[in-house]
Structure formats: structure tokens, C-alpha cells
């Protein structure tokens, strides 16, 4: 039986090619993911390994730079890290050296005024020279470190990107006005933020404290231990001296490095998990191809298997022979997939490097676990997919050797299948509906479980669905004449085969459609949030998302061409015991800058300090126009505010709106998120430039029009969708291979029938059209079911997002959905090229003769 199994693999290697390719592609995705994540993770860990090489113990003030900390200090309620702290720590018996570190956001402008590098990786720090005038952390390759308020030093990559040389004037900005300073030095550093594309600007100590924190204050203190003193011993000496307060962290350098390594491991693990999900989707699609292939092979070998039973082979032997075939195919394909996966991993590493030259690089990491997992997964998927066909093969009666044709499917098996499918699909759809009805994140688990059950149920029901759906397109197929009618009959003749072929495309289109609908819905919601309530021509904000300097609104108001402007402030107050985000706008220009779509009340009392609530906030607070709300302010005072009106939710105004004059009574320095600007002549390019100039061409400040805001959100969503489409591409490719495989094997199985059709006058062109139309029908059937299921699941997922994205509604992008359906038809045509060509070239006499 083992020799028979090997002979069958060699005899049917052409028919098993697509199955082997499907397994190879799926396992290559798994291997590539593991190789890439291991390689990338090691490169990241190696890059960050020097982050704390000069740190024995570090004391960090977590509150440094925060508004809350500044307020506490002014009230004398909290200690900070100062020169006295540094001196105290330096005097410890185990301390060899202590230095105060100032750190914070600092953006650097290029010569056109644009920010160099990414805003999240723009840092500023203090230059702390020793007695020799050098700072060992930042060795200068040109010039020297800054000594005065009008001097800075830049890392070499940032200087090169900006085209700066020592002696040039550089424009930098933290959270305040732009500063012009002389570049006195260019340095190198092993700081991982800089090595991955960030920028680092060095100031002298006093300027760094003034710009990034407060005069005389440090964000952290770094200690180095004397020879013979361990980090833990030094830590034990430091802990009793830590200032009172809960905002201080003190750790050894070894612990900080270990924590960072663990964080990198977790982030790469999350990335690996996401990629593996898509890899297993590809393998899941491949299951249908493998099962379909072995089912057809068993059907084609009915006589052979029956004869084996007749001459004494047991059921177990027949089952084992089919499973051995699957084992051989799975092993060879998995090994090939492992080799291809190593190439994919190397390619992904090179791609990341080409997209961002600053990303860390390293040699490929191929762990034994990667080899074992890839081979085991490939073999298991193949063998398990072939298990059911193998069991069917063992049930072939010896008498079947005397008959011809496929063994009929019992009515009982179809009833059982349809019953199970109906229960699974019905239960899944019910769970999806229940999860969507919850309207918040609690519904995500039911929706996910329901989607899985519904997918399985629909797959089981596909044979039942195929007949009526294909019948609907019957009139169109008849337009193709005899080949069209034959294609329709072939598509419904074996519904299980049609369903198995279409199932792979159904999975792919379900996922692609769901992602597309969710993306379109979120995009539409964001667009409405910007356009529905924004009358302003421009929004001016900080690129780093931090609060704008209090000088910016005044600068903008004086810019030429400005008709009206207002700072948008943000406060967090308790209304009737519930914490709410309060947005502040100047009452005098509210109607010029924002469109408050009121459902009750008016804005008449807004200038007098009345609140405006959106519908969601009003519902949660059980408030209506005229209600009086109890307010607890951050300064620990209390009061009452009257609700002047209720407006529609979902805009940029937030849940609660109040005049700025009321907010500053309790927030002397409120958080300024944006400045809204209305131009005398509209949103012209001249006004945009005037606003940039008014803020000193600050690289940290963004001036955006409505369209800019739309495009910014749209780009994020589009990038995410394109990434998902790319990851799903492997699954779709495997689905296409499944269509090709099934059609090719179907042609071989029906060669006698095709020979008869040729003998009675159907030409080669007619044979090709028949196979192509059959392929298109099956592809459109699978795609249509996937579109419907994907739209329903997307609707349910949108329901779970409503609590976090106010105003979210499901939007169906009909153009894209129609395109997906059309592409499915094209897939069917392309997949049929080789099988159709093969069918048309069958020799008439050899096809008709009896085996």
C-alpha cells in the first residue's frame, strides 16, 4: 500500500501541482513572517542595547513638563529634581558621577521651514560637558557644544538632512515661539530615536531647562557607580534620598534595559501575531483546495480503490494510502515553503530598509522553531484536509469496480449537511446581530465569534445555495448559446465541487469587503465631523499634538487677511459627577467659525456662560435645554452651569461647548488644541502663508484647510486598507489557484463527455467558452456570497465602534463593491485559460474510448 501511495503521487503529480503550490504559499507566508519578525526584533534589540550602557541608576520625574506638575510646584505641593538633588546623589558613597538630564520635544526646521524627520521622534536635550568641555554621550565630529541661549548642536543625520553646517543659523521650536540659533556643533550618538530617523537638538543647560521644562529643573538624573559597587547596591543607597511624591521612578540601568528589550519583544510579537493571522487565513483557504483535490482524485480512482478492496485491502489500508499521499505532498510543499519563506523574510527586511533607511538592519535569523512550525503546519494542514476524502475512499464498495461514474451522494448526507450548516449560519448571524445591538466594545467578542460561525455555516450551505444562485444567471448564460447552457449545467451538476471551489473566493471577498466597508464608513464619519460643523477656512495646531503656546492665538489674530479667529481650548470638568471634555471657543465669533446644528435651544446665552451639549452627552447626563448642571472644577471649586442648547453629535466641537471666557476663570492656562481661522477672502493660499509667517514659520505648527484634514485622515485609512489588501493578497492568490486546480481536474474527469461534444459538432472555441463561462459563474457565485457576508459583518463591527466614534454609520461604497465583483469575474476568466485550452486540445477518439 505504501508503494501504491508513492506511485499514485508520481502518477498524478500534474493534478497535485496546484495543491502543492497552495500549501507552499501558505507555509511560505508563515515562515516569512517568523523569519522577518525574529530578524527585525533582534535588529531592534541590538540597536537599543546601548541605550543605558552608561546608566547605573536613573531617577525620573514622570511629571516633568506637565501642567499639573507646574501648578503643584507653584503651590509648593511637590518636590522636583534640581541641582541640589544632583549634588545630593553625587555625594553618595557608591556614586562615581551624577548628571542632570533635561529632555523634551524640539522640532528642527529645514531651510524651507518644514519639520525635519517625524514629529514623534523630534527630541531636545541639554549638553552637559565635563571638565574637558566634552559630553561623552554626544561626541562632536564638527565644532563644539552649545554654551549660550543662542547656540545649538544637531545630530549628524539631522544636520545633513537640513543641509546645515557649523556656523549656520538653525530654526528650532519646542512648544513656544520659534528660536533662531547658531549651529556650533554636529555630533554622533547611539540614541535609538536618532538612529531610527529622529532628530536631537542640544541646548546649554539653562536654555534647555527654560525651553523644555522650567528654570533649575531636570527631567531625570543619571548616576554611574564606582568600581566595585553594583547597580543594585547603588540603587539601595539612592532610594532613601528620593524626593517625596509618587511621580518619581528609580531603577537600575540593567532593569531599564531589560524592560526596553521586553517592550521591543512584545511589539514585534504583536506584529508577528497580526501577520500570522493572515498567514493562517491563507492556509485556511488552502484547506478547501486540498480537500477538493483529494475528493476529485478519489472520485476519479473509484475503480482502482474498489479493486484494491476486492483483492483484500482493508478500509484502514485504503485510508492510510490516501493520507500517505497527503503526507508526502505536505512534506515536500512545506519544505519548499520554508525555503520560499526565508526569501520572503529577507525581502520584507529589505523592503522595510528601503522605505525607511534609518530602520535597524541585521543578518537573517532562522530559528529551529521556525523550521519545525513551518513543516508541521504544512503537513498537518494537508493531512487533515485529506482526512475526509480518505475516509470516503475507504467506504467504496468492491462492487463499485464493476460500475462506472461517480458514487452517488446519499440524500441523508445532504440533509445532515444542510441542517448543520443552517444551525451554524443561523447561530452565527444571531450572535453578530446581538453584538451589533450592544453598540459598544462589549459587542466585539460576540461579533467575532458570530462571524466565524457564520462563515463556517455559509461554507457548509454553499452546495445548497449554488443551485438557485446559478439558476438566476441562467438566462444570461443562454445568450452564449450551447456552450453557455452546458456551462450552467456543469456548474450545478456537482454542487459540492462548485461550493468547494467558490468557498476560497468567498473567504477572500468576505474579508476584503468587510475592510472596505469599515474603511469607507470611518472615512465618511471623519469627513462629516470636519465639514458638518466647521465654517473656518483653516485649523492651526501643533504637529506634535501638544498644547499651542498662549502667544499663538494672538499672533494669528494679527495676521493679514484674517476676518475672525478663536483658540479652541480643552478642559476636563465633572458635570453632575461625570467627567466630560469641555471645548472652549470665543463666543463673539462662534457663528463665523462653527456650525452648531442645534436640535433644541439656541446660542443666545452662550456668551453669558451657558453650556451647549451634544445629543449623546445630554442623554448621558439626562439633561435638556434649561437644565442646571453641577460642575466640579480642577481648582477644586464648584458651581452650576445652565444648558443653553443641544446640538447633533459627531462634529469637531466635542460633547460639551463653552465660551473661552468662562473656561479661563478656572483654567488660567488652558490647553489650546487648535486655532480656528476665517479669512476675509476665504481659504486662499495667501492666507495660509500669512498664518505660517505670523507664527514665525514655526516647523512645529501646522496650518490645515478642510481638505488637508480630510486628506490626513483619508491617508491613514487608505494606508491601513492597502496594507490589509496586501496581506490578503496571498489568500486571494491561493483562491485563484483553487479555481484553476478544480477546473483542470474537472476537465480530466469529463474528458469522455468533452470528446462526445466534439464528436457531435461542438468546435474547440465552443469548448473553451464552456469552460470559461463555468469558471466565471463559480467565481461570481463565491464573490457574491462573500460580498453579502462581508457587508453584514462590517455593519455589525461598525455597531461596536459607535461608542468610540460618534456619528458612525455604515456606508456601502457601491463602486468599489461592483469593482470587486467584476474582478472576480476576471479572475474566473484568467483561471480558466489553461483548463480551457487543455480541454479544447483533447483528442476526440482517445477521450471517447472506454478505459
PDB file of C-alpha atoms in Angstrom, residues 213-331:
ATOM      1  CA  UNK A 213      10.888  72.332  31.430  1.00  0.00           C
ATOM      2  CA  UNK A 214      11.329  75.094  33.991  1.00  0.00           C
ATOM      3  CA  UNK A 215      14.383  77.021  35.180  1.00  0.00           C
ATOM      4  CA  UNK A 216      16.524  74.929  37.506  1.00  0.00           C
ATOM      5  CA  UNK A 217      14.628  71.698  36.875  1.00  0.00           C
ATOM      6  CA  UNK A 218      15.669  68.319  35.439  1.00  0.00           C
ATOM      7  CA  UNK A 219      13.518  65.592  33.980  1.00  0.00           C
ATOM      8  CA  UNK A 220      15.870  62.863  35.225  1.00  0.00           C
ATOM      9  CA  UNK A 221      19.172  62.250  36.997  1.00  0.00           C
ATOM     10  CA  UNK A 222      21.619  59.597  35.783  1.00  0.00           C
ATOM     11  CA  UNK A 223      24.187  58.028  38.135  1.00  0.00           C
ATOM     12  CA  UNK A 224      27.245  55.912  37.382  1.00  0.00           C
ATOM     13  CA  UNK A 225      28.572  53.572  40.046  1.00  0.00           C
ATOM     14  CA  UNK A 226      32.106  53.443  41.407  1.00  0.00           C
ATOM     15  CA  UNK A 227      34.183  50.372  40.574  1.00  0.00           C
ATOM     16  CA  UNK A 228      33.207  47.572  42.927  1.00  0.00           C
ATOM     17  CA  UNK A 229      29.723  48.986  43.567  1.00  0.00           C
ATOM     18  CA  UNK A 230      26.926  47.039  41.891  1.00  0.00           C
ATOM     19  CA  UNK A 231      23.914  48.721  40.360  1.00  0.00           C
ATOM     20  CA  UNK A 232      21.652  47.161  42.975  1.00  0.00           C
ATOM     21  CA  UNK A 233      23.888  48.412  45.788  1.00  0.00           C
ATOM     22  CA  UNK A 234      23.816  51.932  44.375  1.00  0.00           C
ATOM     23  CA  UNK A 235      20.050  51.690  43.983  1.00  0.00           C
ATOM     24  CA  UNK A 236      19.738  50.811  47.668  1.00  0.00           C
ATOM     25  CA  UNK A 237      21.730  53.965  48.529  1.00  0.00           C
ATOM     26  CA  UNK A 238      19.617  56.163  46.234  1.00  0.00           C
ATOM     27  CA  UNK A 239      16.154  55.063  47.323  1.00  0.00           C
ATOM     28  CA  UNK A 240      16.182  56.737  50.777  1.00  0.00           C
ATOM     29  CA  UNK A 241      17.130  60.054  49.131  1.00  0.00           C
ATOM     30  CA  UNK A 242      14.339  60.044  46.513  1.00  0.00           C
ATOM     31  CA  UNK A 243      12.156  63.157  46.946  1.00  0.00           C
ATOM     32  CA  UNK A 244       8.740  62.522  48.433  1.00  0.00           C
ATOM     33  CA  UNK A 245       5.980  62.130  45.915  1.00  0.00           C
ATOM     34  CA  UNK A 246       4.577  59.455  43.678  1.00  0.00           C
ATOM     35  CA  UNK A 247       5.800  60.896  40.373  1.00  0.00           C
ATOM     36  CA  UNK A 248       9.371  59.603  40.753  1.00  0.00           C
ATOM     37  CA  UNK A 249      10.711  56.342  39.300  1.00  0.00           C
ATOM     38  CA  UNK A 250      14.128  54.978  40.236  1.00  0.00           C
ATOM     39  CA  UNK A 251      15.594  51.928  38.508  1.00  0.00           C
ATOM     40  CA  UNK A 252      18.931  50.358  37.659  1.00  0.00           C
ATOM     41  CA  UNK A 253      20.281  50.605  34.122  1.00  0.00           C
ATOM     42  CA  UNK A 254      20.094  46.824  33.798  1.00  0.00           C
ATOM     43  CA  UNK A 255      16.399  46.838  34.718  1.00  0.00           C
ATOM     44  CA  UNK A 256      15.664  49.717  32.326  1.00  0.00           C
ATOM     45  CA  UNK A 257      17.467  47.905  29.519  1.00  0.00           C
ATOM     46  CA  UNK A 258      15.611  44.662  30.280  1.00  0.00           C
ATOM     47  CA  UNK A 259      12.273  46.499  30.283  1.00  0.00           C
ATOM     48  CA  UNK A 260      13.071  48.084  26.927  1.00  0.00           C
ATOM     49  CA  UNK A 261      14.101  44.744  25.458  1.00  0.00           C
ATOM     50  CA  UNK A 262      10.852  43.227  26.739  1.00  0.00           C
ATOM     51  CA  UNK A 263       8.835  46.073  25.198  1.00  0.00           C
ATOM     52  CA  UNK A 264      10.532  45.517  21.837  1.00  0.00           C
ATOM     53  CA  UNK A 265       9.840  41.796  22.114  1.00  0.00           C
ATOM     54  CA  UNK A 266       6.169  42.456  22.841  1.00  0.00           C
ATOM     55  CA  UNK A 267       5.810  44.888  19.935  1.00  0.00           C
ATOM     56  CA  UNK A 268       7.459  42.507  17.460  1.00  0.00           C
ATOM     57  CA  UNK A 269       5.341  39.687  18.909  1.00  0.00           C
ATOM     58  CA  UNK A 270       2.190  41.723  18.214  1.00  0.00           C
ATOM     59  CA  UNK A 271       3.373  42.347  14.666  1.00  0.00           C
ATOM     60  CA  UNK A 272       4.107  38.639  14.236  1.00  0.00           C
ATOM     61  CA  UNK A 273       0.661  37.710  15.555  1.00  0.00           C
ATOM     62  CA  UNK A 274      -1.041  40.035  13.063  1.00  0.00           C
ATOM     63  CA  UNK A 275       0.972  38.656  10.147  1.00  0.00           C
ATOM     64  CA  UNK A 276       0.401  35.066  11.251  1.00  0.00           C
ATOM     65  CA  UNK A 277      -3.351  35.663  11.340  1.00  0.00           C
ATOM     66  CA  UNK A 278      -3.230  36.490   7.637  1.00  0.00           C
ATOM     67  CA  UNK A 279      -0.886  33.557   7.002  1.00  0.00           C
ATOM     68  CA  UNK A 280      -3.365  31.169   8.602  1.00  0.00           C
ATOM     69  CA  UNK A 281      -6.184  32.754   6.589  1.00  0.00           C
ATOM     70  CA  UNK A 282      -4.182  31.767   3.512  1.00  0.00           C
ATOM     71  CA  UNK A 283      -3.774  28.253   4.871  1.00  0.00           C
ATOM     72  CA  UNK A 284      -7.483  28.115   5.690  1.00  0.00           C
ATOM     73  CA  UNK A 285      -8.240  28.972   2.068  1.00  0.00           C
ATOM     74  CA  UNK A 286      -5.801  26.271   1.017  1.00  0.00           C
ATOM     75  CA  UNK A 287      -7.751  23.689   3.013  1.00  0.00           C
ATOM     76  CA  UNK A 288     -10.617  23.927   0.530  1.00  0.00           C
ATOM     77  CA  UNK A 289      -8.255  23.379  -2.403  1.00  0.00           C
ATOM     78  CA  UNK A 290      -6.594  20.358  -0.782  1.00  0.00           C
ATOM     79  CA  UNK A 291      -9.891  18.782   0.266  1.00  0.00           C
ATOM     80  CA  UNK A 292     -11.393  19.430  -3.172  1.00  0.00           C
ATOM     81  CA  UNK A 293      -8.362  17.961  -4.925  1.00  0.00           C
ATOM     82  CA  UNK A 294      -8.363  14.748  -2.934  1.00  0.00           C
ATOM     83  CA  UNK A 295     -12.141  14.426  -3.228  1.00  0.00           C
ATOM     84  CA  UNK A 296     -11.855  14.601  -7.032  1.00  0.00           C
ATOM     85  CA  UNK A 297      -8.865  12.259  -7.101  1.00  0.00           C
ATOM     86  CA  UNK A 298     -10.755   9.710  -5.026  1.00  0.00           C
ATOM     87  CA  UNK A 299     -13.754  10.033  -7.374  1.00  0.00           C
ATOM     88  CA  UNK A 300     -11.514   9.528 -10.410  1.00  0.00           C
ATOM     89  CA  UNK A 301      -9.893   6.465  -8.833  1.00  0.00           C
ATOM     90  CA  UNK A 302     -13.114   4.778  -7.767  1.00  0.00           C
ATOM     91  CA  UNK A 303     -12.405   1.623  -9.791  1.00  0.00           C
ATOM     92  CA  UNK A 304      -8.801   1.430  -8.658  1.00  0.00           C
ATOM     93  CA  UNK A 305      -9.688   1.755  -4.959  1.00  0.00           C
ATOM     94  CA  UNK A 306     -12.588  -0.682  -5.318  1.00  0.00           C
ATOM     95  CA  UNK A 307     -10.273  -3.250  -6.930  1.00  0.00           C
ATOM     96  CA  UNK A 308      -7.843  -2.841  -4.053  1.00  0.00           C
ATOM     97  CA  UNK A 309     -10.722  -3.606  -1.695  1.00  0.00           C
ATOM     98  CA  UNK A 310     -11.730  -6.584  -3.836  1.00  0.00           C
ATOM     99  CA  UNK A 311      -8.248  -8.152  -3.696  1.00  0.00           C
ATOM    100  CA  UNK A 312      -8.042  -7.848   0.074  1.00  0.00           C
ATOM    101  CA  UNK A 313      -7.110  -4.295   1.080  1.00  0.00           C
ATOM    102  CA  UNK A 314      -8.843  -3.222   4.277  1.00  0.00           C
ATOM    103  CA  UNK A 315     -10.574   0.091   4.840  1.00  0.00           C
ATOM    104  CA  UNK A 316      -7.711   1.241   7.072  1.00  0.00           C
ATOM    105  CA  UNK A 317      -5.187   0.440   4.355  1.00  0.00           C
ATOM    106  CA  UNK A 318      -7.119   2.438   1.758  1.00  0.00           C
ATOM    107  CA  UNK A 319      -7.436   5.380   4.190  1.00  0.00           C
ATOM    108  CA  UNK A 320      -3.739   5.224   5.002  1.00  0.00           C
ATOM    109  CA  UNK A 321      -2.781   5.139   1.328  1.00  0.00           C
ATOM    110  CA  UNK A 322      -4.640   8.418   0.680  1.00  0.00           C
ATOM    111  CA  UNK A 323      -3.232  10.009   3.838  1.00  0.00           C
ATOM    112  CA  UNK A 324       0.297   8.936   2.891  1.00  0.00           C
ATOM    113  CA  UNK A 325      -0.151  10.736  -0.416  1.00  0.00           C
ATOM    114  CA  UNK A 326      -1.195  13.836   1.532  1.00  0.00           C
ATOM    115  CA  UNK A 327       1.764  13.403   3.905  1.00  0.00           C
ATOM    116  CA  UNK A 328       4.249  13.250   1.025  1.00  0.00           C
ATOM    117  CA  UNK A 329       2.717  16.286  -0.690  1.00  0.00           C
ATOM    118  CA  UNK A 330       2.530  18.230   2.573  1.00  0.00           C
ATOM    119  CA  UNK A 331       6.155  17.464   3.494  1.00  0.00           C
TER     120      UNK A 331
END
